[in-house]
Amino acid sequence: MTAPLPTRPDGLWADDLAVGQTFISRTVDVSSDDIVEFAQRYDPQTFHLDDAAARGTFFDGLVGSGWHTAALTMRLFTEALPIATGIVGAGVDLTWPSAMVAGDVLHLEGTIDDITFSKSRPDRAIVVASHQTLNQHGEARQRSTARLLAWKRPD
Amino acid sequence: MTAPLPTRPDGLWADDLAVGQTFISRTVDVSSDDIVEFAQRYDPQTFHLDDAAARGTFFDGLVGSGWHTAALTMRLFTEALPIATGIVGAGVDLTWPSAMVAGDVLHLEGTIDDITFSKSRPDRAIVVASHQTLNQHGEARQRSTARLLAWKRPD
């Protein structure tokens, strides 16, 4: 397979990336309306829907769905690491050390941990990127390690 | 810590779960409008936004964001495994063997792989649940293993 067409012709190819390279995103604000709207569609549990009703439950109040944190993280990721052929994830491991709350101002900090070119398809690489989603107090709301596909810059 | 208040008083407690127990969800339909709307907010890449513009790129057409697949999976999960204190995830590993497309009719199939009660807090358990999100042709769009918190039924 030759490299796919770029989705960002001015973006980064696998040979533009280096192990140890870091990236950082802009911030995104999280409101209670955002939290509730996401939850109504995708994760309609009490502690993601209603602060008063959530008192005494595990989170003891309104918190964002971890999948909402993950979705916002992806938005920041696509902007902070502009791979030419797009952010194409083969898989990801993630943890939520704490839950996102209304008023959080999130940003992403990441590092390229590994780049392995395929032996059978040497124009193609698996890029391992670890990243944290942090709020304005430095609290980690998500930690992730993603395995991404990238290609060498076409001749 | 005593058990948190249930979000689903008629739901399952840790001692209601058994290793090997399976669960299955209803189906959910995926439309191109759904795919594009999610992508505009959380993953605005060409191949999640515009079928024609995505030709020649990695997916060669419109596909859903993996995070959209994950969000729909969570919706099905909350319904298919009604843990009394809610689905509280400590972490998850996930892969996307193939990308979700418009017209997919997804459902979830899962298994409880492990239940480990805490030695220091014996009313609390980590439940490991592996699950697949499959379309109407049996194609796996997501495979996940989640680590969930659950509590023994209070006296």
PDB file of C-alpha atoms in Angstrom:
ATOM      1  CA  MET A   1       0.000   0.000   0.000  1.00  0.00           C
ATOM      2  CA  THR A   2       1.305   3.420  -0.903  1.00  0.00           C
ATOM      3  CA  ALA A   3       0.665   6.250   1.501  1.00  0.00           C
ATOM      4  CA  PRO A   4      -2.943   7.392   1.595  1.00  0.00           C
ATOM      5  CA  LEU A   5      -3.735  10.901   0.436  1.00  0.00           C
ATOM      6  CA  PRO A   6      -3.060  13.417   3.193  1.00  0.00           C
ATOM      7  CA  THR A   7      -5.985  14.976   5.017  1.00  0.00           C
ATOM      8  CA  ARG A   8      -3.556  17.759   6.006  1.00  0.00           C
ATOM      9  CA  PRO A   9      -1.050  18.303   3.198  1.00  0.00           C
ATOM     10  CA  ASP A  10       0.978  20.616   5.452  1.00  0.00           C
ATOM     11  CA  GLY A  11       0.976  18.125   8.343  1.00  0.00           C
ATOM     12  CA  LEU A  12       3.615  15.768   9.696  1.00  0.00           C
ATOM     13  CA  TRP A  13       4.720  12.505   8.082  1.00  0.00           C
ATOM     14  CA  ALA A  14       6.244   9.612  10.039  1.00  0.00           C
ATOM     15  CA  ASP A  15       9.758  10.786   9.153  1.00  0.00           C
ATOM     16  CA  ASP A  16       8.970  14.239  10.603  1.00  0.00           C
ATOM     17  CA  LEU A  17       8.320  12.689  14.030  1.00  0.00           C
ATOM     18  CA  ALA A  18      10.982  11.818  16.606  1.00  0.00           C
ATOM     19  CA  VAL A  19      10.934   9.771  19.784  1.00  0.00           C
ATOM     20  CA  GLY A  20      10.817  12.168  22.724  1.00  0.00           C
ATOM     21  CA  GLN A  21       9.050  14.883  20.731  1.00  0.00           C
ATOM     22  CA  THR A  22       6.384  16.597  22.824  1.00  0.00           C
ATOM     23  CA  PHE A  23       3.167  18.333  21.922  1.00  0.00           C
ATOM     24  CA  ILE A  24       0.722  20.510  23.820  1.00  0.00           C
ATOM     25  CA  SER A  25      -2.760  21.697  22.948  1.00  0.00           C
ATOM     26  CA  ARG A  26      -4.906  24.752  23.448  1.00  0.00           C
ATOM     27  CA  THR A  27      -7.422  24.666  26.296  1.00  0.00           C
ATOM     28  CA  VAL A  28     -11.092  23.769  26.212  1.00  0.00           C
ATOM     29  CA  ASP A  29     -13.689  24.825  28.810  1.00  0.00           C
ATOM     30  CA  VAL A  30     -16.131  22.290  30.241  1.00  0.00           C
ATOM     31  CA  SER A  31     -19.573  23.438  31.404  1.00  0.00           C
ATOM     32  CA  SER A  32     -22.299  21.548  33.221  1.00  0.00           C
ATOM     33  CA  ASP A  33     -24.494  21.938  30.135  1.00  0.00           C
ATOM     34  CA  ASP A  34     -21.796  20.242  28.028  1.00  0.00           C
ATOM     35  CA  ILE A  35     -21.546  17.405  30.555  1.00  0.00           C
ATOM     36  CA  VAL A  36     -25.294  16.807  30.699  1.00  0.00           C
ATOM     37  CA  GLU A  37     -25.784  17.035  26.934  1.00  0.00           C
ATOM     38  CA  PHE A  38     -23.087  14.450  26.218  1.00  0.00           C
ATOM     39  CA  ALA A  39     -24.444  12.169  28.945  1.00  0.00           C
ATOM     40  CA  GLN A  40     -28.011  12.310  27.659  1.00  0.00           C
ATOM     41  CA  ARG A  41     -26.815  10.819  24.391  1.00  0.00           C
ATOM     42  CA  TYR A  42     -24.063   8.459  25.346  1.00  0.00           C
ATOM     43  CA  ASP A  43     -23.801   7.859  29.089  1.00  0.00           C
ATOM     44  CA  PRO A  44     -27.116   8.652  30.822  1.00  0.00           C
ATOM     45  CA  GLN A  45     -26.130   7.827  34.387  1.00  0.00           C
ATOM     46  CA  THR A  46     -27.320   9.871  37.364  1.00  0.00           C
ATOM     47  CA  PHE A  47     -23.885  11.276  38.221  1.00  0.00           C
ATOM     48  CA  HIS A  48     -23.504  12.606  34.659  1.00  0.00           C
ATOM     49  CA  LEU A  49     -27.000  14.128  34.513  1.00  0.00           C
ATOM     50  CA  ASP A  50     -28.042  15.809  37.769  1.00  0.00           C
ATOM     51  CA  ASP A  51     -25.867  17.257  40.520  1.00  0.00           C
ATOM     52  CA  ALA A  52     -28.489  17.038  43.265  1.00  0.00           C
ATOM     53  CA  ALA A  53     -29.600  13.503  42.381  1.00  0.00           C
ATOM     54  CA  ALA A  54     -25.940  12.415  42.303  1.00  0.00           C
ATOM     55  CA  ARG A  55     -25.297  13.325  45.963  1.00  0.00           C
ATOM     56  CA  GLY A  56     -24.308  10.203  47.909  1.00  0.00           C
ATOM     57  CA  THR A  57     -23.554   8.223  44.751  1.00  0.00           C
ATOM     58  CA  PHE A  58     -19.947   7.302  43.916  1.00  0.00           C
ATOM     59  CA  PHE A  59     -19.019  10.730  42.555  1.00  0.00           C
ATOM     60  CA  ASP A  60     -21.208  12.607  45.087  1.00  0.00           C
ATOM     61  CA  GLY A  61     -22.246  15.159  42.462  1.00  0.00           C
ATOM     62  CA  LEU A  62     -22.161  15.915  38.757  1.00  0.00           C
ATOM     63  CA  VAL A  63     -19.066  14.762  36.855  1.00  0.00           C
ATOM     64  CA  GLY A  64     -18.412  14.326  33.151  1.00  0.00           C
ATOM     65  CA  SER A  65     -18.473  10.941  31.487  1.00  0.00           C
ATOM     66  CA  GLY A  66     -15.001   9.512  30.935  1.00  0.00           C
ATOM     67  CA  TRP A  67     -16.025   9.124  27.274  1.00  0.00           C
ATOM     68  CA  HIS A  68     -16.729  12.830  27.126  1.00  0.00           C
ATOM     69  CA  THR A  69     -13.234  13.472  28.486  1.00  0.00           C
ATOM     70  CA  ALA A  70     -11.933  11.076  25.827  1.00  0.00           C
ATOM     71  CA  ALA A  71     -13.861  12.855  23.045  1.00  0.00           C
ATOM     72  CA  LEU A  72     -12.594  16.293  24.109  1.00  0.00           C
ATOM     73  CA  THR A  73      -9.100  14.833  24.351  1.00  0.00           C
ATOM     74  CA  MET A  74      -9.379  13.617  20.753  1.00  0.00           C
ATOM     75  CA  ARG A  75     -10.393  17.096  19.618  1.00  0.00           C
ATOM     76  CA  LEU A  76      -7.299  18.563  21.267  1.00  0.00           C
ATOM     77  CA  PHE A  77      -5.146  15.711  19.961  1.00  0.00           C
ATOM     78  CA  THR A  78      -6.132  16.271  16.319  1.00  0.00           C
ATOM     79  CA  GLU A  79      -5.046  19.891  16.670  1.00  0.00           C
ATOM     80  CA  ALA A  80      -1.865  19.340  18.693  1.00  0.00           C
ATOM     81  CA  LEU A  81      -0.334  16.542  16.608  1.00  0.00           C
ATOM     82  CA  PRO A  82      -1.224  17.287  12.966  1.00  0.00           C
ATOM     83  CA  ILE A  83      -0.227  14.046  11.254  1.00  0.00           C
ATOM     84  CA  ALA A  84      -0.532  14.491   7.482  1.00  0.00           C
ATOM     85  CA  THR A  85      -2.657  11.384   6.895  1.00  0.00           C
ATOM     86  CA  GLY A  86      -4.803  12.083   9.959  1.00  0.00           C
ATOM     87  CA  ILE A  87      -4.924  10.687  13.463  1.00  0.00           C
ATOM     88  CA  VAL A  88      -5.714   7.050  12.727  1.00  0.00           C
ATOM     89  CA  GLY A  89      -5.779   5.032  15.928  1.00  0.00           C
ATOM     90  CA  ALA A  90      -5.270   1.277  15.953  1.00  0.00           C
ATOM     91  CA  GLY A  91      -5.913   1.145  19.673  1.00  0.00           C
ATOM     92  CA  VAL A  92      -5.586   2.964  22.955  1.00  0.00           C
ATOM     93  CA  ASP A  93      -5.225   2.262  26.647  1.00  0.00           C
ATOM     94  CA  LEU A  94      -6.746   4.840  28.930  1.00  0.00           C
ATOM     95  CA  THR A  95      -7.333   5.552  32.571  1.00  0.00           C
ATOM     96  CA  TRP A  96      -9.294   8.250  34.322  1.00  0.00           C
ATOM     97  CA  PRO A  97      -7.378   9.135  37.514  1.00  0.00           C
ATOM     98  CA  SER A  98     -10.153  11.599  38.395  1.00  0.00           C
ATOM     99  CA  ALA A  99     -13.410  12.671  36.788  1.00  0.00           C
ATOM    100  CA  MET A 100     -13.862  15.862  34.795  1.00  0.00           C
ATOM    101  CA  VAL A 101     -16.123  18.450  36.458  1.00  0.00           C
ATOM    102  CA  ALA A 102     -17.931  21.585  35.309  1.00  0.00           C
ATOM    103  CA  GLY A 103     -15.493  24.493  35.345  1.00  0.00           C
ATOM    104  CA  ASP A 104     -12.568  22.384  34.224  1.00  0.00           C
ATOM    105  CA  VAL A 105     -10.299  24.016  31.661  1.00  0.00           C
ATOM    106  CA  LEU A 106      -8.591  21.113  29.971  1.00  0.00           C
ATOM    107  CA  HIS A 107      -5.501  20.859  27.874  1.00  0.00           C
ATOM    108  CA  LEU A 108      -3.437  18.015  26.505  1.00  0.00           C
ATOM    109  CA  GLU A 109       0.265  17.295  26.941  1.00  0.00           C
ATOM    110  CA  GLY A 110       1.828  14.438  25.040  1.00  0.00           C
ATOM    111  CA  THR A 111       5.038  12.728  24.032  1.00  0.00           C
ATOM    112  CA  ILE A 112       6.017  10.470  21.137  1.00  0.00           C
ATOM    113  CA  ASP A 113       7.254   7.317  22.890  1.00  0.00           C
ATOM    114  CA  ASP A 114       8.060   5.085  19.961  1.00  0.00           C
ATOM    115  CA  ILE A 115       8.082   4.967  16.165  1.00  0.00           C
ATOM    116  CA  THR A 116       8.378   1.559  14.519  1.00  0.00           C
ATOM    117  CA  PHE A 117       8.484   1.224  10.744  1.00  0.00           C
ATOM    118  CA  SER A 118       6.962  -1.936   9.353  1.00  0.00           C
ATOM    119  CA  LYS A 119       9.468  -4.467   7.998  1.00  0.00           C
ATOM    120  CA  SER A 120       7.078  -5.662   5.307  1.00  0.00           C
ATOM    121  CA  ARG A 121       5.734  -2.202   4.430  1.00  0.00           C
ATOM    122  CA  PRO A 122       8.657   0.140   5.187  1.00  0.00           C
ATOM    123  CA  ASP A 123       6.736   3.303   4.284  1.00  0.00           C
ATOM    124  CA  ARG A 124       4.366   2.670   7.179  1.00  0.00           C
ATOM    125  CA  ALA A 125       4.948   3.127  10.910  1.00  0.00           C
ATOM    126  CA  ILE A 126       3.201   2.579  14.196  1.00  0.00           C
ATOM    127  CA  VAL A 127       3.625   5.678  16.361  1.00  0.00           C
ATOM    128  CA  VAL A 128       3.060   5.300  20.101  1.00  0.00           C
ATOM    129  CA  ALA A 129       2.022   8.539  21.785  1.00  0.00           C
ATOM    130  CA  SER A 130       1.282   8.888  25.495  1.00  0.00           C
ATOM    131  CA  HIS A 131      -0.677  11.893  26.668  1.00  0.00           C
ATOM    132  CA  GLN A 132      -2.404  13.374  29.652  1.00  0.00           C
ATOM    133  CA  THR A 133      -5.483  15.546  29.792  1.00  0.00           C
ATOM    134  CA  LEU A 134      -4.980  18.032  32.626  1.00  0.00           C
ATOM    135  CA  ASN A 135      -7.191  20.703  34.139  1.00  0.00           C
ATOM    136  CA  GLN A 136      -6.203  24.209  35.213  1.00  0.00           C
ATOM    137  CA  HIS A 137      -4.981  22.864  38.585  1.00  0.00           C
ATOM    138  CA  GLY A 138      -2.749  20.232  36.993  1.00  0.00           C
ATOM    139  CA  GLU A 139      -5.099  17.395  37.938  1.00  0.00           C
ATOM    140  CA  ALA A 140      -4.989  14.524  35.440  1.00  0.00           C
ATOM    141  CA  ARG A 141      -8.469  13.736  34.131  1.00  0.00           C
ATOM    142  CA  GLN A 142      -7.247  11.172  31.610  1.00  0.00           C
ATOM    143  CA  ARG A 143      -4.041   9.352  30.789  1.00  0.00           C
ATOM    144  CA  SER A 144      -3.826   7.585  27.438  1.00  0.00           C
ATOM    145  CA  THR A 145      -1.374   5.712  25.301  1.00  0.00           C
ATOM    146  CA  ALA A 146      -2.406   5.539  21.660  1.00  0.00           C
ATOM    147  CA  ARG A 147      -1.052   3.459  18.789  1.00  0.00           C
ATOM    148  CA  LEU A 148      -1.337   5.485  15.594  1.00  0.00           C
ATOM    149  CA  LEU A 149      -0.660   4.775  11.925  1.00  0.00           C
ATOM    150  CA  ALA A 150       1.632   7.103  10.009  1.00  0.00           C
ATOM    151  CA  TRP A 151       3.433   7.031   6.665  1.00  0.00           C
ATOM    152  CA  LYS A 152       6.760   8.253   5.327  1.00  0.00           C
ATOM    153  CA  ARG A 153       6.532  11.378   3.214  1.00  0.00           C
ATOM    154  CA  PRO A 154       5.822  10.236  -0.357  1.00  0.00           C
ATOM    155  CA  ASP A 155       8.580  10.884  -2.898  1.00  0.00           C
TER     156      ASP A 155
ATOM    157  CA  MET B   1     -15.800   3.622  52.564  1.00  0.00           C
ATOM    158  CA  THR B   2     -19.254   2.112  52.667  1.00  0.00           C
ATOM    159  CA  ALA B   3     -20.983   1.450  49.381  1.00  0.00           C
ATOM    160  CA  PRO B   4     -22.128   4.565  47.571  1.00  0.00           C
ATOM    161  CA  LEU B   5     -25.844   5.092  47.085  1.00  0.00           C
ATOM    162  CA  PRO B   6     -27.112   3.124  44.115  1.00  0.00           C
ATOM    163  CA  THR B   7     -27.980   4.945  40.921  1.00  0.00           C
ATOM    164  CA  ARG B   8     -30.110   1.901  40.030  1.00  0.00           C
ATOM    165  CA  PRO B   9     -31.575   0.424  43.217  1.00  0.00           C
ATOM    166  CA  ASP B  10     -32.798  -2.606  41.251  1.00  0.00           C
ATOM    167  CA  GLY B  11     -29.410  -3.123  39.604  1.00  0.00           C
ATOM    168  CA  LEU B  12     -26.629  -5.638  40.190  1.00  0.00           C
ATOM    169  CA  TRP B  13     -24.173  -5.588  43.097  1.00  0.00           C
ATOM    170  CA  ALA B  14     -20.712  -7.166  42.968  1.00  0.00           C
ATOM    171  CA  ASP B  15     -22.016 -10.323  44.642  1.00  0.00           C
ATOM    172  CA  ASP B  16     -24.686 -10.659  41.929  1.00  0.00           C
ATOM    173  CA  LEU B  17     -21.984 -10.931  39.252  1.00  0.00           C
ATOM    174  CA  ALA B  18     -20.123 -14.118  38.314  1.00  0.00           C
ATOM    175  CA  VAL B  19     -17.035 -14.799  36.242  1.00  0.00           C
ATOM    176  CA  GLY B  20     -18.162 -16.075  32.851  1.00  0.00           C
ATOM    177  CA  GLN B  21     -21.488 -14.223  33.000  1.00  0.00           C
ATOM    178  CA  THR B  22     -22.383 -12.757  29.616  1.00  0.00           C
ATOM    179  CA  PHE B  23     -24.428  -9.757  28.601  1.00  0.00           C
ATOM    180  CA  ILE B  24     -25.837  -8.495  25.328  1.00  0.00           C
ATOM    181  CA  SER B  25     -27.358  -5.187  24.369  1.00  0.00           C
ATOM    182  CA  ARG B  26     -30.077  -3.878  22.117  1.00  0.00           C
ATOM    183  CA  THR B  27     -29.022  -2.480  18.741  1.00  0.00           C
ATOM    184  CA  VAL B  28     -28.343   1.100  17.739  1.00  0.00           C
ATOM    185  CA  ASP B  29     -28.442   2.453  14.169  1.00  0.00           C
ATOM    186  CA  VAL B  30     -25.633   4.652  12.867  1.00  0.00           C
ATOM    187  CA  SER B  31     -26.391   7.262  10.200  1.00  0.00           C
ATOM    188  CA  SER B  32     -24.054   9.498   8.232  1.00  0.00           C
ATOM    189  CA  ASP B  33     -25.649  12.515   9.958  1.00  0.00           C
ATOM    190  CA  ASP B  34     -24.759  11.006  13.353  1.00  0.00           C
ATOM    191  CA  ILE B  35     -21.185  10.392  12.211  1.00  0.00           C
ATOM    192  CA  VAL B  36     -20.699  13.927  10.882  1.00  0.00           C
ATOM    193  CA  GLU B  37     -22.334  15.613  13.880  1.00  0.00           C
ATOM    194  CA  PHE B  38     -20.113  13.782  16.370  1.00  0.00           C
ATOM    195  CA  ALA B  39     -17.031  14.517  14.273  1.00  0.00           C
ATOM    196  CA  GLN B  40     -17.755  18.229  13.994  1.00  0.00           C
ATOM    197  CA  ARG B  41     -17.556  18.470  17.778  1.00  0.00           C
ATOM    198  CA  TYR B  42     -14.924  15.986  18.767  1.00  0.00           C
ATOM    199  CA  ASP B  43     -12.954  14.599  15.833  1.00  0.00           C
ATOM    200  CA  PRO B  44     -13.153  16.941  12.831  1.00  0.00           C
ATOM    201  CA  GLN B  45     -11.028  14.979  10.389  1.00  0.00           C
ATOM    202  CA  THR B  46     -11.852  14.733   6.684  1.00  0.00           C
ATOM    203  CA  PHE B  47     -12.720  11.022   6.762  1.00  0.00           C
ATOM    204  CA  HIS B  48     -15.271  11.636   9.537  1.00  0.00           C
ATOM    205  CA  LEU B  49     -16.850  14.676   7.843  1.00  0.00           C
ATOM    206  CA  ASP B  50     -17.235  14.263   4.078  1.00  0.00           C
ATOM    207  CA  ASP B  51     -17.470  11.086   2.041  1.00  0.00           C
ATOM    208  CA  ALA B  52     -16.322  12.632  -1.268  1.00  0.00           C
ATOM    209  CA  ALA B  53     -13.414  14.547   0.283  1.00  0.00           C
ATOM    210  CA  ALA B  54     -12.304  11.365   2.069  1.00  0.00           C
ATOM    211  CA  ARG B  55     -11.762   9.390  -1.148  1.00  0.00           C
ATOM    212  CA  GLY B  56      -8.108   8.363  -1.419  1.00  0.00           C
ATOM    213  CA  THR B  57      -7.427   9.037   2.263  1.00  0.00           C
ATOM    214  CA  PHE B  58      -6.776   6.128   4.636  1.00  0.00           C
ATOM    215  CA  PHE B  59     -10.439   5.143   5.026  1.00  0.00           C
ATOM    216  CA  ASP B  60     -11.301   6.030   1.384  1.00  0.00           C
ATOM    217  CA  GLY B  61     -14.679   7.431   2.415  1.00  0.00           C
ATOM    218  CA  LEU B  62     -16.769   8.473   5.384  1.00  0.00           C
ATOM    219  CA  VAL B  63     -16.287   6.432   8.591  1.00  0.00           C
ATOM    220  CA  GLY B  64     -17.249   7.142  12.176  1.00  0.00           C
ATOM    221  CA  SER B  65     -14.724   8.334  14.730  1.00  0.00           C
ATOM    222  CA  GLY B  66     -13.514   5.545  16.989  1.00  0.00           C
ATOM    223  CA  TRP B  67     -14.542   7.784  19.882  1.00  0.00           C
ATOM    224  CA  HIS B  68     -18.061   7.863  18.510  1.00  0.00           C
ATOM    225  CA  THR B  69     -18.029   4.057  18.424  1.00  0.00           C
ATOM    226  CA  ALA B  70     -16.762   4.151  22.023  1.00  0.00           C
ATOM    227  CA  ALA B  71     -19.512   6.567  23.101  1.00  0.00           C
ATOM    228  CA  LEU B  72     -22.264   4.467  21.505  1.00  0.00           C
ATOM    229  CA  THR B  73     -20.703   1.385  23.091  1.00  0.00           C
ATOM    230  CA  MET B  74     -20.929   3.061  26.509  1.00  0.00           C
ATOM    231  CA  ARG B  75     -24.609   3.802  25.938  1.00  0.00           C
ATOM    232  CA  LEU B  76     -25.253   0.120  25.178  1.00  0.00           C
ATOM    233  CA  PHE B  77     -23.039  -0.958  28.077  1.00  0.00           C
ATOM    234  CA  THR B  78     -24.944   1.087  30.673  1.00  0.00           C
ATOM    235  CA  GLU B  79     -28.127  -0.644  29.556  1.00  0.00           C
ATOM    236  CA  ALA B  80     -26.759  -4.178  29.178  1.00  0.00           C
ATOM    237  CA  LEU B  81     -24.895  -4.423  32.488  1.00  0.00           C
ATOM    238  CA  PRO B  82     -26.979  -2.514  35.054  1.00  0.00           C
ATOM    239  CA  ILE B  83     -24.574  -2.305  37.995  1.00  0.00           C
ATOM    240  CA  ALA B  84     -26.427  -0.839  40.993  1.00  0.00           C
ATOM    241  CA  THR B  85     -23.828   1.848  41.748  1.00  0.00           C
ATOM    242  CA  GLY B  86     -23.394   2.692  38.057  1.00  0.00           C
ATOM    243  CA  ILE B  87     -20.796   1.867  35.453  1.00  0.00           C
ATOM    244  CA  VAL B  88     -17.725   3.460  37.024  1.00  0.00           C
ATOM    245  CA  GLY B  89     -14.668   2.794  34.906  1.00  0.00           C
ATOM    246  CA  ALA B  90     -11.161   2.940  36.329  1.00  0.00           C
ATOM    247  CA  GLY B  91      -9.672   2.323  32.921  1.00  0.00           C
ATOM    248  CA  VAL B  92     -10.110   0.603  29.605  1.00  0.00           C
ATOM    249  CA  ASP B  93      -8.065  -0.859  26.764  1.00  0.00           C
ATOM    250  CA  LEU B  94      -9.649  -0.644  23.359  1.00  0.00           C
ATOM    251  CA  THR B  95      -8.960  -1.448  19.751  1.00  0.00           C
ATOM    252  CA  TRP B  96     -10.878  -0.686  16.606  1.00  0.00           C
ATOM    253  CA  PRO B  97     -10.442  -3.681  14.274  1.00  0.00           C
ATOM    254  CA  SER B  98     -12.481  -1.817  11.647  1.00  0.00           C
ATOM    255  CA  ALA B  99     -14.192   1.559  11.453  1.00  0.00           C
ATOM    256  CA  MET B 100     -17.913   2.110  11.944  1.00  0.00           C
ATOM    257  CA  VAL B 101     -19.764   3.218   8.789  1.00  0.00           C
ATOM    258  CA  ALA B 102     -23.153   4.748   8.048  1.00  0.00           C
ATOM    259  CA  GLY B 103     -25.758   1.995   7.955  1.00  0.00           C
ATOM    260  CA  ASP B 104     -24.122   0.001  10.730  1.00  0.00           C
ATOM    261  CA  VAL B 105     -26.520  -1.506  13.245  1.00  0.00           C
ATOM    262  CA  LEU B 106     -24.396  -2.036  16.317  1.00  0.00           C
ATOM    263  CA  HIS B 107     -24.847  -4.156  19.387  1.00  0.00           C
ATOM    264  CA  LEU B 108     -22.647  -5.120  22.282  1.00  0.00           C
ATOM    265  CA  GLU B 109     -21.691  -8.580  23.531  1.00  0.00           C
ATOM    266  CA  GLY B 110     -19.706  -8.907  26.727  1.00  0.00           C
ATOM    267  CA  THR B 111     -18.386 -11.254  29.370  1.00  0.00           C
ATOM    268  CA  ILE B 112     -17.351 -10.806  32.996  1.00  0.00           C
ATOM    269  CA  ASP B 113     -13.734 -12.015  32.989  1.00  0.00           C
ATOM    270  CA  ASP B 114     -12.726 -11.393  36.583  1.00  0.00           C
ATOM    271  CA  ILE B 115     -14.044 -10.134  39.914  1.00  0.00           C
ATOM    272  CA  THR B 116     -11.489  -9.280  42.588  1.00  0.00           C
ATOM    273  CA  PHE B 117     -12.593  -8.050  45.991  1.00  0.00           C
ATOM    274  CA  SER B 118     -10.248  -5.639  47.707  1.00  0.00           C
ATOM    275  CA  LYS B 119      -8.297  -7.072  50.644  1.00  0.00           C
ATOM    276  CA  SER B 120      -8.306  -3.749  52.489  1.00  0.00           C
ATOM    277  CA  ARG B 121     -11.890  -2.823  51.575  1.00  0.00           C
ATOM    278  CA  PRO B 122     -13.665  -6.179  51.237  1.00  0.00           C
ATOM    279  CA  ASP B 123     -16.991  -4.635  50.233  1.00  0.00           C
ATOM    280  CA  ARG B 124     -15.407  -3.301  47.068  1.00  0.00           C
ATOM    281  CA  ALA B 125     -14.424  -5.151  43.899  1.00  0.00           C
ATOM    282  CA  ILE B 126     -12.747  -4.547  40.583  1.00  0.00           C
ATOM    283  CA  VAL B 127     -14.779  -6.184  37.835  1.00  0.00           C
ATOM    284  CA  VAL B 128     -13.054  -6.844  34.517  1.00  0.00           C
ATOM    285  CA  ALA B 129     -15.450  -6.996  31.582  1.00  0.00           C
ATOM    286  CA  SER B 130     -14.412  -7.614  27.978  1.00  0.00           C
ATOM    287  CA  HIS B 131     -16.818  -6.692  25.239  1.00  0.00           C
ATOM    288  CA  GLN B 132     -17.128  -6.353  21.501  1.00  0.00           C
ATOM    289  CA  THR B 133     -19.197  -3.912  19.496  1.00  0.00           C
ATOM    290  CA  LEU B 134     -20.427  -5.749  16.407  1.00  0.00           C
ATOM    291  CA  ASN B 135     -22.401  -4.653  13.376  1.00  0.00           C
ATOM    292  CA  GLN B 136     -25.231  -6.533  11.641  1.00  0.00           C
ATOM    293  CA  HIS B 137     -22.693  -8.567   9.643  1.00  0.00           C
ATOM    294  CA  GLY B 138     -20.768  -9.650  12.737  1.00  0.00           C
ATOM    295  CA  GLU B 139     -17.862  -7.310  11.983  1.00  0.00           C
ATOM    296  CA  ALA B 140     -16.117  -6.088  15.160  1.00  0.00           C
ATOM    297  CA  ARG B 141     -16.009  -2.296  15.240  1.00  0.00           C
ATOM    298  CA  GLN B 142     -14.526  -2.149  18.743  1.00  0.00           C
ATOM    299  CA  ARG B 143     -13.043  -4.551  21.251  1.00  0.00           C
ATOM    300  CA  SER B 144     -12.666  -3.315  24.817  1.00  0.00           C
ATOM    301  CA  THR B 145     -11.636  -4.553  28.222  1.00  0.00           C
ATOM    302  CA  ALA B 146     -12.879  -2.347  31.043  1.00  0.00           C
ATOM    303  CA  ARG B 147     -11.975  -2.276  34.717  1.00  0.00           C
ATOM    304  CA  LEU B 148     -15.076  -1.296  36.706  1.00  0.00           C
ATOM    305  CA  LEU B 149     -15.750  -0.580  40.365  1.00  0.00           C
ATOM    306  CA  ALA B 150     -18.562  -2.447  42.088  1.00  0.00           C
ATOM    307  CA  TRP B 151     -19.669  -2.986  45.688  1.00  0.00           C
ATOM    308  CA  LYS B 152     -21.206  -5.829  47.678  1.00  0.00           C
ATOM    309  CA  ARG B 153     -24.897  -5.444  48.355  1.00  0.00           C
ATOM    310  CA  PRO B 154     -25.209  -3.402  51.585  1.00  0.00           C
ATOM    311  CA  ASP B 155     -26.661  -5.205  54.614  1.00  0.00           C
TER     312      ASP B 155
END
